[in-house]
Tab-separated table of C-alpha atoms and ligand atoms in Angstrom:
chain	number	residue	atom	x	y	z
W	1	MET	CA	0.000	0.000	0.000
W	2	ARG	CA	1.137	3.549	-0.654
W	3	ILE	CA	-0.018	6.487	1.470
W	4	ASP	CA	0.549	10.134	0.469
W	5	LEU	CA	0.117	12.912	3.018
W	6	ILE	CA	-0.461	16.421	1.666
W	7	THR	CA	0.335	19.033	4.300
W	8	ILE	CA	2.002	22.371	5.013
W	9	PHE	CA	3.800	20.728	7.975
W	10	PRO	CA	5.499	17.532	6.712
W	11	ASP	CA	7.883	17.535	9.690
W	12	LEU	CA	4.934	16.927	12.037
W	13	PHE	CA	4.860	13.334	10.776
W	14	THR	CA	8.551	12.585	11.273
W	15	GLY	CA	8.292	11.076	14.763
W	16	ILE	CA	4.941	9.420	14.193
W	17	LEU	CA	6.224	7.493	11.184
W	18	ARG	CA	9.425	6.383	12.876
W	19	TYR	CA	8.240	4.469	15.943
W	20	GLY	CA	6.282	1.401	16.985
W	21	VAL	CA	4.018	-0.600	14.714
W	22	LEU	CA	3.976	2.135	12.065
W	23	GLY	CA	7.769	2.515	12.031
W	24	ARG	CA	8.230	-1.251	11.716
W	25	ALA	CA	5.624	-1.537	8.938
W	26	ILE	CA	7.468	1.130	6.935
W	27	SER	CA	10.909	-0.448	7.533
W	28	ALA	CA	9.536	-3.853	6.487
W	29	GLU	CA	8.081	-2.203	3.338
W	30	ARG	CA	4.530	-3.324	4.118
W	31	VAL	CA	3.547	0.273	3.393
W	32	SER	CA	5.205	3.315	1.875
W	33	VAL	CA	4.238	6.665	3.427
W	34	ARG	CA	5.294	9.890	1.706
W	35	THR	CA	4.731	13.465	2.806
W	36	HIS	CA	4.304	16.352	0.340
W	37	ASP	CA	4.787	19.984	1.310
W	38	ILE	CA	1.962	22.054	-0.197
W	39	ARG	CA	4.118	25.186	-0.126
W	40	GLN	CA	6.307	23.610	-2.842
W	41	PHE	CA	3.285	24.100	-5.099
W	42	ALA	CA	2.763	27.798	-4.261
W	43	HIS	CA	4.569	29.954	-6.774
W	44	ASP	CA	4.600	33.480	-5.342
W	45	ARG	CA	7.571	34.889	-3.439
W	46	HIS	CA	6.016	34.100	-0.021
W	47	ARG	CA	4.674	30.667	-1.020
W	48	THR	CA	1.188	31.757	0.005
W	49	VAL	CA	-1.353	28.966	0.530
W	50	ASP	CA	-4.215	30.899	2.184
W	51	ASP	CA	-6.454	33.830	1.329
W	52	ARG	CA	-9.435	35.770	2.707
W	53	PRO	CA	-12.901	34.173	2.497
W	54	PHE	CA	-15.354	35.299	-0.161
W	55	GLY	CA	-18.411	36.697	1.609
W	56	GLY	CA	-16.376	37.899	4.581
W	57	GLY	CA	-16.060	36.298	7.988
W	58	GLU	CA	-13.370	35.105	10.350
W	59	GLY	CA	-10.002	33.657	9.402
W	60	MET	CA	-8.417	32.519	6.169
W	61	VAL	CA	-9.182	29.756	3.675
W	62	PHE	CA	-6.804	27.240	2.081
W	63	LYS	CA	-6.342	28.294	-1.556
W	64	PRO	CA	-7.291	25.681	-4.167
W	65	GLU	CA	-4.393	26.084	-6.637
W	66	PRO	CA	-1.443	24.739	-4.587
W	67	LEU	CA	-3.560	21.873	-3.261
W	68	ALA	CA	-4.718	20.977	-6.763
W	69	GLU	CA	-1.128	20.948	-8.022
W	70	ALA	CA	0.036	18.871	-5.064
W	71	ILE	CA	-2.685	16.270	-5.708
W	72	GLU	CA	-2.027	16.246	-9.467
W	73	SER	CA	1.701	15.698	-8.878
W	74	LEU	CA	0.806	12.244	-7.473
W	75	GLU	CA	-0.429	11.112	-10.905
W	76	LEU	CA	-3.513	9.369	-9.582
W	77	PRO	CA	-6.426	8.622	-11.906
W	78	SER	CA	-8.728	11.655	-12.099
W	79	LYS	CA	-11.747	11.586	-9.771
W	80	PRO	CA	-14.257	10.267	-12.376
W	81	GLU	CA	-11.820	7.552	-13.485
W	82	ARG	CA	-10.810	6.474	-9.988
W	83	ASP	CA	-11.842	3.094	-8.583
W	84	PRO	CA	-12.538	3.833	-4.892
W	85	ARG	CA	-11.876	0.172	-4.068
W	86	ARG	CA	-8.271	0.678	-5.257
W	87	GLU	CA	-7.459	4.306	-4.476
W	88	GLN	CA	-9.077	7.157	-2.576
W	89	VAL	CA	-8.273	10.812	-2.041
W	90	ILE	CA	-9.636	11.935	1.324
W	91	LEU	CA	-9.947	15.384	2.860
W	92	LEU	CA	-9.671	15.429	6.654
W	93	SER	CA	-12.464	17.690	7.834
W	94	ALA	CA	-14.580	18.262	10.946
W	95	GLN	CA	-17.522	18.242	8.510
W	96	GLY	CA	-16.657	14.768	7.193
W	97	GLY	CA	-18.268	11.406	7.788
W	98	ARG	CA	-17.084	9.690	10.971
W	99	PHE	CA	-13.825	7.721	10.765
W	100	THR	CA	-14.532	4.349	12.418
W	101	GLN	CA	-12.892	0.929	12.609
W	102	THR	CA	-15.176	-0.153	9.744
W	103	VAL	CA	-13.838	2.692	7.579
W	104	ALA	CA	-10.273	1.803	8.646
W	105	ARG	CA	-10.856	-1.789	7.455
W	106	GLU	CA	-12.200	-0.504	4.132
W	107	LEU	CA	-9.180	1.797	3.625
W	108	ALA	CA	-6.758	-1.014	4.533
W	109	GLY	CA	-7.912	-2.775	1.340
W	110	LEU	CA	-6.735	0.070	-0.941
W	111	LYS	CA	-3.585	0.194	-3.040
W	112	ARG	CA	-3.256	3.964	-2.619
W	113	LEU	CA	-4.584	6.332	0.004
W	114	THR	CA	-4.063	10.087	-0.258
W	115	LEU	CA	-4.871	12.265	2.749
W	116	ILE	CA	-5.223	16.031	2.535
W	117	CYS	CA	-4.599	17.980	5.738
W	118	GLY	CA	-6.564	21.213	5.954
W	119	ARG	CA	-5.631	24.297	7.987
W	120	TYR	CA	-7.101	27.750	8.698
W	121	GLU	CA	-10.937	27.909	8.516
W	122	GLY	CA	-10.791	25.036	6.054
W	123	VAL	CA	-10.080	24.188	2.432
W	124	ASP	CA	-11.701	25.867	-0.589
W	125	GLU	CA	-14.746	23.639	-1.233
W	126	ARG	CA	-13.820	23.105	-4.904
W	127	VAL	CA	-10.834	20.960	-3.870
W	128	SER	CA	-13.225	18.486	-2.295
W	129	GLU	CA	-15.599	18.636	-5.275
W	130	LEU	CA	-12.896	18.193	-7.925
W	131	PHE	CA	-10.443	15.792	-6.298
W	132	CYS	CA	-11.755	14.064	-3.177
W	133	ASP	CA	-13.671	10.815	-2.908
W	134	ARG	CA	-14.838	11.627	0.612
W	135	GLU	CA	-14.296	13.791	3.683
W	136	LEU	CA	-13.505	12.125	7.010
W	137	SER	CA	-13.728	13.438	10.551
W	138	ILE	CA	-11.980	11.680	13.436
W	139	GLY	CA	-14.524	12.960	15.973
W	140	ASP	CA	-16.931	15.685	16.981
W	141	TYR	CA	-14.400	18.360	17.879
W	142	VAL	CA	-12.357	20.903	15.903
W	143	LEU	CA	-8.597	20.502	15.515
W	144	SER	CA	-6.370	23.312	14.310
W	145	GLY	CA	-5.189	21.213	11.365
W	146	GLY	CA	-5.700	17.909	9.580
W	147	GLU	CA	-2.245	16.488	10.406
W	148	LEU	CA	-3.186	14.864	13.717
W	149	ALA	CA	-6.343	13.481	12.126
W	150	ALA	CA	-4.306	12.078	9.204
W	151	ALA	CA	-1.868	10.488	11.665
W	152	VAL	CA	-4.814	8.793	13.424
W	153	VAL	CA	-6.114	7.446	10.103
W	154	VAL	CA	-2.661	6.212	9.007
W	155	ASP	CA	-2.041	4.462	12.329
W	156	ALA	CA	-5.458	2.779	12.437
W	157	VAL	CA	-5.200	1.646	8.786
W	158	VAL	CA	-1.583	0.451	8.711
W	159	ARG	CA	-1.945	-1.837	11.747
W	160	LEU	CA	-4.687	-3.666	9.798
W	161	LEU	CA	-2.451	-4.440	6.799
W	162	PRO	CA	-1.521	-8.118	6.468
W	163	GLY	CA	1.673	-8.997	8.315
W	164	VAL	CA	1.954	-5.701	10.196
W	165	LEU	CA	0.870	-6.937	13.629
W	166	GLY	CA	2.834	-9.954	14.882
W	167	ASN	CA	-0.419	-11.913	14.952
W	168	ASP	CA	-2.878	-10.772	12.267
W	169	ALA	CA	-5.736	-12.086	14.387
W	170	SER	CA	-5.030	-9.518	17.102
W	171	SER	CA	-6.649	-6.711	15.125
W	172	GLU	CA	-9.792	-8.819	14.701
W	173	TYR	CA	-10.307	-9.513	18.381
W	174	GLU	CA	-10.321	-6.075	19.947
W	175	SER	CA	-12.728	-3.205	20.504
W	176	PHE	CA	-15.114	-2.726	17.553
W	177	GLY	CA	-13.807	-5.974	16.012
W	178	PRO	CA	-15.947	-8.122	13.732
W	179	PRO	CA	-17.829	-10.937	15.482
W	180	ASP	CA	-15.940	-14.090	16.359
W	181	PRO	CA	-17.916	-17.118	15.078
W	182	GLY	CA	-19.428	-18.519	18.263
W	183	ALA	CA	-18.264	-15.443	20.168
W	184	GLY	CA	-15.575	-17.569	21.824
W	185	LEU	CA	-18.160	-19.645	23.669
W	186	ASP	CA	-16.852	-23.053	22.556
W	187	PRO	CA	-15.886	-24.581	25.916
W	188	ASN	CA	-13.222	-26.795	24.303
W	189	ALA	CA	-11.267	-24.064	22.518
W	190	PRO	CA	-8.355	-22.477	24.392
W	191	PRO	CA	-8.989	-18.823	25.267
W	192	ARG	CA	-7.187	-16.448	22.932
W	193	SER	CA	-5.584	-13.323	24.311
W	194	THR	CA	-8.753	-11.550	23.193
W	195	HIS	CA	-12.052	-12.731	21.720
W	196	GLY	CA	-14.085	-11.384	18.822
W	197	SER	CA	-15.809	-8.409	20.315
W	198	GLY	CA	-18.681	-8.468	17.801
W	199	GLY	CA	-19.060	-4.708	17.994
W	200	LEU	CA	-18.448	-4.473	21.764
W	201	LEU	CA	-15.595	-2.733	23.544
W	202	ASP	CA	-12.668	-4.909	24.538
W	203	TYR	CA	-12.583	-6.539	28.003
W	204	PRO	CA	-10.033	-5.532	30.689
W	205	HIS	CA	-6.501	-6.949	30.420
W	206	TYR	CA	-4.104	-7.905	33.236
W	207	THR	CA	-0.446	-8.970	33.395
W	208	ARG	CA	2.076	-9.605	36.193
W	209	PRO	CA	2.350	-8.881	39.071
W	210	ALA	CA	-0.716	-10.751	40.348
W	211	GLU	CA	-1.108	-8.138	43.081
W	212	PHE	CA	-0.468	-4.437	42.466
W	213	ARG	CA	-0.947	-1.792	45.162
W	214	GLY	CA	-3.495	-3.900	46.944
W	215	LEU	CA	-5.445	-4.883	43.817
W	216	GLN	CA	-5.518	-8.570	42.831
W	217	VAL	CA	-5.859	-9.892	39.295
W	218	PRO	CA	-9.347	-11.495	39.139
W	219	GLU	CA	-9.097	-15.076	40.411
W	220	VAL	CA	-10.893	-16.528	37.362
W	221	LEU	CA	-7.939	-15.562	35.096
W	222	MET	CA	-5.477	-17.572	37.187
W	223	ASN	CA	-7.189	-20.945	37.422
W	224	GLY	CA	-6.909	-22.248	33.826
W	225	ASP	CA	-10.662	-22.830	33.385
W	226	HIS	CA	-10.917	-21.729	29.766
W	227	SER	CA	-14.663	-21.625	29.500
W	228	ALA	CA	-14.952	-19.628	32.755
W	229	ILE	CA	-12.296	-17.198	31.449
W	230	ARG	CA	-14.168	-16.797	28.181
W	231	ARG	CA	-17.492	-16.140	29.912
W	232	TRP	CA	-15.855	-13.710	32.380
W	233	ARG	CA	-14.231	-11.741	29.522
W	234	ARG	CA	-17.471	-11.616	27.576
W	235	GLU	CA	-19.368	-10.337	30.606
W	236	ARG	CA	-16.735	-7.681	31.370
W	237	ALA	CA	-16.875	-6.542	27.698
W	238	LEU	CA	-20.670	-6.305	27.939
W	239	GLU	CA	-20.436	-4.453	31.250
W	240	LYS	CA	-17.843	-1.978	29.928
W	241	THR	CA	-19.796	-1.351	26.732
W	242	LEU	CA	-22.982	-0.742	28.744
W	243	ARG	CA	-21.136	1.677	31.027
W	244	ASN	CA	-19.059	3.622	28.454
W	245	ARG	CA	-20.751	3.154	25.054
W	246	PRO	CA	-24.335	1.877	25.449
W	247	ASP	CA	-25.028	3.127	21.907
W	248	LEU	CA	-22.937	0.202	20.569
W	249	LEU	CA	-25.191	-2.452	22.123
W	250	ALA	CA	-28.042	-1.933	19.669
W	251	ALA	CA	-25.879	-3.119	16.737
W	252	ALA	CA	-23.718	-5.657	18.630
W	253	GLU	CA	-23.979	-9.402	17.998
W	254	LEU	CA	-25.498	-10.686	21.244
W	255	THR	CA	-26.316	-14.228	22.315
W	256	ASP	CA	-29.301	-15.061	24.545
W	257	ALA	CA	-26.859	-15.393	27.465
W	258	ASP	CA	-25.440	-11.918	26.670
W	259	ARG	CA	-28.935	-10.402	26.696
W	260	LYS	CA	-29.807	-12.115	29.955
W	261	PHE	CA	-26.598	-10.814	31.533
W	262	LEU	CA	-27.262	-7.280	30.256
W	263	ARG	CA	-30.812	-7.395	31.623
W	264	SER	CA	-29.369	-8.360	35.020
W	265	LEU	CA	-27.385	-5.082	34.812
W	266	GLY	CA	-30.532	-3.103	34.116
W	267	TYR	CA	-30.167	-2.819	30.308
W	268	ARG	CA	-33.454	-2.670	28.431
W	269	SER	CA	-33.287	-2.875	24.628
W	270	GLU	CA	-36.148	-1.289	22.673
Q	1	LIG	N1	-14.050	25.799	10.059
Q	1	LIG	C1	-13.937	24.363	10.138
Q	1	LIG	C2	-15.223	23.806	10.731
Q	1	LIG	O1	-15.831	24.454	11.575
Q	1	LIG	O2	-15.588	22.666	10.368
Q	1	LIG	C3	-12.749	23.917	11.005
Q	1	LIG	C4	-11.433	24.104	10.350
Q	1	LIG	S1	-10.128	23.472	11.338
Q	1	LIG	C5	-9.708	24.844	12.307
Q	1	LIG	C6	-8.763	23.320	10.231
Q	1	LIG	C7	-8.539	21.948	9.637
Q	1	LIG	O3	-8.354	20.992	10.667
Q	1	LIG	C8	-9.658	21.398	8.800
Q	1	LIG	O4	-9.617	21.898	7.484
Q	1	LIG	C9	-9.407	19.905	8.844
Q	1	LIG	O5	-8.467	19.503	7.882
Q	1	LIG	C10	-8.802	19.732	10.218
Q	1	LIG	N2	-9.757	19.214	11.209
Q	1	LIG	C11	-10.311	19.891	12.230
Q	1	LIG	N3	-11.110	19.119	12.965
Q	1	LIG	C12	-11.072	17.883	12.410
Q	1	LIG	C13	-11.692	16.645	12.705
Q	1	LIG	N4	-12.529	16.507	13.729
Q	1	LIG	N5	-11.412	15.575	11.919
Q	1	LIG	C14	-10.582	15.700	10.855
Q	1	LIG	N6	-9.959	16.857	10.533
Q	1	LIG	C15	-10.194	17.928	11.282
């Protein structure tokens, strides 16, 4: 996969691309990530990339010409000729559709992903119309620029690429993961480090020491009873989802036992 980041601050990505899972994925050539400085495509003496808004109002607006040239320099198919299952050009924007794990999985299937980082009051709308396949927002808040949002997208997408995580299954069995067939309830299967969350949040994790500042690791995790461990993890995931993100329960894959457990916690589905 190739990822291109279009930004006025390419240096912001230097550290992010060097460390951890992302750094290793780049070194192992599972992905190539390139940054492009928009100011290289501004041709006046001051390399101006912003201008005042038509119609008046606060702040400045990202000019379309340098962004258009930066995108065109990547020699992607033009927007009408693009196959969005192979390549997408995406504008990071607080007005975009929500970036979720489902979108991350979709983007991880692309050959090329181009992310445009806005600044100022935003990007001239014609850039989105002419060049972008979609706009994505990483959450309901306003950042000062698209770089942090792009870094979030790159991180979430790259860790889903085949071979990037030590165990490819680990990205499937975490918060927002797709359902695990049987939801890990087969009493004969050994418990994995995590189980298919089926749209739930992940369950709590513990490692050594067994006692830390007066708090013990739950006994059930120490006694080797795999089916008890699996049930305990499932119930903790249900409990945590009910407490922190009850909105996820409506679409989660729930067994009869899950529903009974949730009812015992006071959850009432419509
Ligand atoms: N005036 C815009 C609005 O109210 O929607 C906010 C512009 S913001 C100050 C500047 C840039 O930060 C945007 O062009 C976008 O690229 C980026 N940005 C801000 N919030 C974002 C979010 N939640 N998700 C993705 N990008 C965001």
